[in-house]
CSV table of N, CA and C in Angstrom, one decimal:
chain,number,residue,atom,x,y,z
A,90,UNK,N,30.1,0.3,-6.5
A,90,UNK,CA,30.2,-0.8,-7.3
A,90,UNK,C,29.2,-0.8,-8.3
A,91,UNK,N,28.0,-0.7,-8.0
A,91,UNK,CA,26.9,-0.7,-9.1
A,91,UNK,C,26.9,0.5,-9.9
A,92,UNK,N,27.3,1.6,-9.4
A,92,UNK,CA,27.4,2.9,-10.2
A,92,UNK,C,28.5,2.7,-11.1
A,93,UNK,N,29.7,2.1,-10.8
A,93,UNK,CA,30.7,1.7,-11.7
A,93,UNK,C,30.3,0.9,-12.9
A,94,UNK,N,29.4,0.0,-12.6
A,94,UNK,CA,28.9,-0.9,-13.7
A,94,UNK,C,27.9,-0.2,-14.6
A,95,UNK,N,27.1,0.8,-14.1
A,95,UNK,CA,26.3,1.6,-14.9
A,95,UNK,C,27.0,2.5,-15.8
A,96,UNK,N,28.0,3.2,-15.2
A,96,UNK,CA,28.7,4.3,-16.0
A,96,UNK,C,29.8,3.7,-16.8
A,97,UNK,N,30.3,2.5,-16.6
A,97,UNK,CA,31.3,1.8,-17.3
A,97,UNK,C,30.9,1.6,-18.8
A,98,UNK,N,31.8,1.6,-19.7
A,98,UNK,CA,31.5,1.4,-21.1
A,98,UNK,C,31.4,-0.1,-21.4
A,99,UNK,N,31.9,-1.0,-20.7
A,99,UNK,CA,31.8,-2.4,-20.8
A,99,UNK,C,30.4,-2.9,-20.6
A,100,UNK,N,29.8,-3.4,-21.7
A,100,UNK,CA,28.4,-3.8,-21.5
A,100,UNK,C,28.3,-5.1,-20.7
A,101,UNK,N,29.2,-5.8,-20.4
A,101,UNK,CA,29.2,-7.1,-19.6
A,101,UNK,C,29.1,-6.6,-18.1
A,102,UNK,N,29.3,-5.3,-17.8
A,102,UNK,CA,29.2,-4.7,-16.4
A,102,UNK,C,27.8,-4.1,-16.4
A,103,UNK,N,27.4,-3.6,-17.5
A,103,UNK,CA,26.1,-2.9,-17.5
A,103,UNK,C,25.0,-3.8,-17.3
A,104,UNK,N,25.0,-5.1,-18.0
A,104,UNK,CA,23.9,-6.0,-18.0
A,104,UNK,C,23.6,-6.6,-16.5
A,105,UNK,N,24.5,-7.0,-15.8
A,105,UNK,CA,24.3,-7.5,-14.5
A,105,UNK,C,23.6,-6.5,-13.6
A,106,UNK,N,24.2,-5.2,-13.6
A,106,UNK,CA,23.5,-4.0,-13.0
A,106,UNK,C,22.1,-3.8,-13.3
A,107,UNK,N,21.9,-3.9,-14.6
A,107,UNK,CA,20.4,-3.6,-15.2
A,107,UNK,C,19.5,-4.8,-14.5
A,108,UNK,N,20.0,-6.0,-14.6
A,108,UNK,CA,19.3,-7.3,-14.3
A,108,UNK,C,19.0,-7.2,-12.7
A,109,UNK,N,20.1,-6.6,-11.9
A,109,UNK,CA,19.9,-6.6,-10.4
A,109,UNK,C,18.8,-5.6,-10.1
A,110,UNK,N,18.9,-4.5,-10.9
A,110,UNK,CA,17.8,-3.4,-10.6
A,110,UNK,C,16.4,-3.9,-11.0
A,111,UNK,N,16.3,-4.8,-12.1
A,111,UNK,CA,15.0,-5.3,-12.5
A,111,UNK,C,14.5,-6.3,-11.5
A,112,UNK,N,15.4,-7.0,-10.9
A,112,UNK,CA,15.1,-8.1,-9.8
A,112,UNK,C,14.5,-7.3,-8.7
A,113,UNK,N,15.3,-6.3,-8.3
A,113,UNK,CA,14.8,-5.6,-7.2
A,113,UNK,C,13.3,-5.0,-7.3
A,114,UNK,N,13.0,-4.4,-8.4
A,114,UNK,CA,11.8,-3.8,-8.8
A,114,UNK,C,10.7,-4.9,-8.7
A,115,UNK,N,11.0,-6.2,-9.2
A,115,UNK,CA,10.1,-7.2,-9.3
A,115,UNK,C,9.8,-7.7,-7.9
A,116,UNK,N,10.8,-7.7,-7.0
A,116,UNK,CA,10.7,-8.1,-5.5
A,116,UNK,C,9.7,-7.1,-4.9
A,117,UNK,N,10.0,-5.9,-5.0
A,117,UNK,CA,9.1,-4.8,-4.5
A,117,UNK,C,7.6,-4.9,-4.9
A,118,UNK,N,7.5,-5.2,-6.2
A,118,UNK,CA,6.2,-5.2,-6.9
A,118,UNK,C,5.4,-6.3,-6.3
A,119,UNK,N,6.1,-7.6,-6.2
A,119,UNK,CA,5.4,-8.7,-5.5
A,119,UNK,C,5.0,-8.4,-4.0
A,120,UNK,N,5.8,-7.8,-3.3
A,120,UNK,CA,5.6,-7.4,-2.0
A,120,UNK,C,4.3,-6.6,-1.9
A,121,UNK,N,4.4,-5.7,-2.8
A,121,UNK,CA,3.2,-4.5,-3.0
A,121,UNK,C,1.8,-5.3,-3.3
A,122,UNK,N,2.0,-6.2,-4.2
A,122,UNK,CA,0.7,-7.0,-4.6
A,122,UNK,C,0.3,-7.8,-3.5
A,123,UNK,N,1.2,-8.4,-2.7
A,123,UNK,CA,0.8,-9.2,-1.6
A,123,UNK,C,0.1,-8.5,-0.5
A,124,UNK,N,0.6,-7.2,-0.2
A,124,UNK,CA,0.1,-6.3,0.8
A,124,UNK,C,-1.3,-5.7,0.4
A,125,UNK,N,-1.5,-5.3,-0.9
A,125,UNK,CA,-2.7,-5.0,-1.5
A,125,UNK,C,-3.7,-6.0,-1.4
A,126,UNK,N,-3.4,-7.2,-1.8
A,126,UNK,CA,-4.2,-8.4,-1.8
A,126,UNK,C,-4.7,-8.7,-0.4
A,127,UNK,N,-3.9,-8.8,0.6
A,127,UNK,CA,-4.2,-9.0,1.9
A,127,UNK,C,-5.1,-8.0,2.5
A,128,UNK,N,-5.0,-6.7,2.0
A,128,UNK,CA,-5.8,-5.5,2.6
A,128,UNK,C,-7.2,-5.6,1.8
A,129,UNK,N,-7.2,-6.1,0.6
A,129,UNK,CA,-8.5,-6.3,-0.1
A,129,UNK,C,-9.3,-7.4,0.6
A,130,UNK,N,-8.7,-8.5,0.9
A,130,UNK,CA,-9.3,-9.6,1.7
A,130,UNK,C,-9.9,-9.2,3.0
A,131,UNK,N,-9.1,-8.5,3.7
A,131,UNK,CA,-9.6,-7.8,5.1
A,131,UNK,C,-10.8,-6.9,4.9
A,132,UNK,N,-10.8,-6.1,3.9
A,132,UNK,CA,-11.8,-5.1,3.8
A,132,UNK,C,-13.3,-5.9,3.3
A,133,UNK,N,-12.9,-7.0,2.5
A,133,UNK,CA,-14.1,-7.7,2.0
A,133,UNK,C,-14.7,-8.6,3.2
A,134,UNK,N,-14.0,-8.9,4.2
A,134,UNK,CA,-14.3,-9.7,5.2
A,134,UNK,C,-15.2,-8.8,6.2
A,135,UNK,N,-14.9,-7.6,6.2
A,135,UNK,CA,-15.8,-6.7,7.0
A,135,UNK,C,-17.0,-6.2,6.4
């Protein structure tokens, strides 16, 4: 379904797929920052 949106010529299908991809990256980036932040706090505590 997502591949069809990316390969399709219709831009109205392309934009939602691109937005979904961006939202996914943003979600993983926030999780990564949270984990790194927690790790930094733990190492400072020691």
